[in-house]
Amino acid sequence: MQGAIVQLPEMWMVGASFTGPFQSLGVEMPKLWDVFSQRVNEIGNLKYPLCFYGVSDERKVGSYQLFTEYISVEVAKFDRVPEGMVGFTIPARSYALFTHQGPMDQRIIALLTG
C-alpha cells in the first residue's frame, strides 16, 4: 500500500470507535468494521457515502499506551450522530494518507497525524 503526505482541511467525521491496547486490534477491528458497516446508513449528511476512513489515535495515559481506532465517514455537519457512535473533528494539517481499494474486508483509508 503506497502512502503520501497530504495537507487536509478540517474534516467532520462520524463513526464507531474502539479504544484499547494495540495487541487487541486484531480481534476488535473486524468487530468494529461489522458494527460500522451495519449502521453506516443511520448517519446523516454524508459527504462521500462510499468513502470510509480508518482514523488512528495513540495516546499515553500514565504508563499505559492506549490506541483508539475510528471507522468513520466524513459528514457536512453533526446533526445526526447515531446513539453509540461518535462525532469528532480532524484538524486541518499534514497527514500520512494510505489508500487501498478492493473488497470491503480489505478496504481502509488511514489518516495518521503528522
CSV table of C-alpha atoms in Angstrom, one decimal:
chain,number,residue,atom,x,y,z
A,1,MET,CA,0.0,0.0,0.0
A,2,GLN,CA,1.5,3.3,-1.1
A,3,GLY,CA,1.4,6.3,1.2
A,4,ALA,CA,1.7,10.1,0.7
A,5,ILE,CA,2.0,13.1,2.9
A,6,VAL,CA,-1.1,15.4,2.2
A,7,GLN,CA,-2.4,18.7,3.6
A,8,LEU,CA,-6.1,18.2,4.5
A,9,PRO,CA,-8.7,20.8,5.6
A,10,GLU,CA,-10.7,20.3,8.8
A,11,MET,CA,-13.0,17.3,8.5
A,12,TRP,CA,-16.1,16.4,10.4
A,13,MET,CA,-16.3,12.6,11.0
A,14,VAL,CA,-19.0,10.2,12.4
A,15,GLY,CA,-18.4,6.6,13.1
A,16,ALA,CA,-17.8,3.7,15.5
A,17,SER,CA,-14.7,3.5,17.7
A,18,PHE,CA,-12.6,1.2,19.8
A,19,THR,CA,-10.0,2.1,22.5
A,20,GLY,CA,-7.6,-0.4,24.0
A,21,PRO,CA,-4.1,-1.8,23.8
A,22,PHE,CA,-2.6,-2.3,20.4
A,23,GLN,CA,-2.4,-6.1,20.9
A,24,SER,CA,-6.2,-6.3,20.9
A,25,LEU,CA,-6.7,-4.7,17.5
A,26,GLY,CA,-6.5,-8.0,15.6
A,27,VAL,CA,-9.7,-9.2,17.4
A,28,GLU,CA,-11.5,-5.9,17.8
A,29,MET,CA,-11.1,-4.3,14.4
A,30,PRO,CA,-13.1,-6.9,12.4
A,31,LYS,CA,-15.9,-6.5,15.0
A,32,LEU,CA,-15.8,-2.7,14.7
A,33,TRP,CA,-16.0,-2.9,10.9
A,34,ASP,CA,-19.0,-5.2,11.2
A,35,VAL,CA,-20.8,-2.8,13.5
A,36,PHE,CA,-20.0,0.2,11.4
A,37,SER,CA,-21.0,-1.4,8.1
A,38,GLN,CA,-24.4,-2.5,9.5
A,39,ARG,CA,-25.1,1.0,10.9
A,40,VAL,CA,-23.5,3.5,8.4
A,41,ASN,CA,-26.9,4.2,6.8
A,42,GLU,CA,-28.0,5.7,10.1
A,43,ILE,CA,-25.5,8.6,9.7
A,44,GLY,CA,-26.9,11.8,8.1
A,45,ASN,CA,-25.2,14.3,5.8
A,46,LEU,CA,-22.5,12.0,4.4
A,47,LYS,CA,-20.2,13.9,2.1
A,48,TYR,CA,-18.9,10.8,0.3
A,49,PRO,CA,-21.1,7.8,1.1
A,50,LEU,CA,-18.7,5.2,-0.3
A,51,CYS,CA,-15.5,6.5,1.3
A,52,PHE,CA,-14.7,5.1,4.7
A,53,TYR,CA,-11.9,6.3,6.9
A,54,GLY,CA,-9.9,4.3,9.5
A,55,VAL,CA,-8.6,7.1,11.8
A,56,SER,CA,-6.0,6.1,14.4
A,57,ASP,CA,-5.0,7.9,17.6
A,58,GLU,CA,-2.4,6.8,20.0
A,59,ARG,CA,-2.1,8.3,23.5
A,60,LYS,CA,-0.1,7.6,26.6
A,61,VAL,CA,-2.2,7.7,29.8
A,62,GLY,CA,0.3,7.4,32.7
A,63,SER,CA,2.4,4.4,31.9
A,64,TYR,CA,-0.3,2.8,29.8
A,65,GLN,CA,-0.4,3.2,26.0
A,66,LEU,CA,-3.9,3.4,24.5
A,67,PHE,CA,-4.8,3.1,20.9
A,68,THR,CA,-8.1,4.3,19.5
A,69,GLU,CA,-9.4,3.4,16.1
A,70,TYR,CA,-12.3,5.1,14.5
A,71,ILE,CA,-14.1,3.7,11.5
A,72,SER,CA,-16.0,6.6,10.0
A,73,VAL,CA,-17.4,8.7,7.2
A,74,GLU,CA,-17.0,12.4,6.5
A,75,VAL,CA,-20.1,14.5,7.1
A,76,ALA,CA,-21.2,18.0,6.2
A,77,LYS,CA,-22.5,18.7,9.7
A,78,PHE,CA,-23.1,17.0,13.0
A,79,ASP,CA,-26.9,17.0,13.1
A,80,ARG,CA,-27.4,13.2,13.2
A,81,VAL,CA,-24.8,11.2,15.2
A,82,PRO,CA,-26.4,7.8,15.9
A,83,GLU,CA,-26.6,6.6,19.5
A,84,GLY,CA,-23.4,4.5,20.3
A,85,MET,CA,-21.4,6.3,17.6
A,86,VAL,CA,-19.1,9.3,17.9
A,87,GLY,CA,-18.7,12.6,16.1
A,88,PHE,CA,-15.2,14.1,16.0
A,89,THR,CA,-13.2,16.7,14.1
A,90,ILE,CA,-9.9,16.1,12.4
A,91,PRO,CA,-7.9,19.4,12.4
A,92,ALA,CA,-6.5,20.9,9.3
A,93,ARG,CA,-2.8,19.9,9.0
A,94,SER,CA,-0.5,17.4,7.2
A,95,TYR,CA,-1.3,13.7,7.4
A,96,ALA,CA,0.2,10.5,6.1
A,97,LEU,CA,-2.6,9.1,3.8
A,98,PHE,CA,-2.7,5.4,2.8
A,99,THR,CA,-5.4,4.3,0.4
A,100,HIS,CA,-6.4,0.7,-0.5
A,101,GLN,CA,-9.3,-0.1,-2.9
A,102,GLY,CA,-10.7,-3.5,-3.1
A,103,PRO,CA,-13.1,-5.8,-1.3
A,104,MET,CA,-14.8,-4.3,1.8
A,105,ASP,CA,-13.0,-6.6,4.2
A,106,GLN,CA,-9.7,-5.2,2.8
A,107,ARG,CA,-10.7,-1.5,2.4
A,108,ILE,CA,-9.2,1.1,4.7
A,109,ILE,CA,-8.1,4.7,4.3
A,110,ALA,CA,-5.9,5.7,7.2
A,111,LEU,CA,-5.1,9.2,8.4
A,112,LEU,CA,-2.1,9.4,10.7
A,113,THR,CA,-1.2,12.7,12.4
A,114,GLY,CA,2.0,14.2,11.2
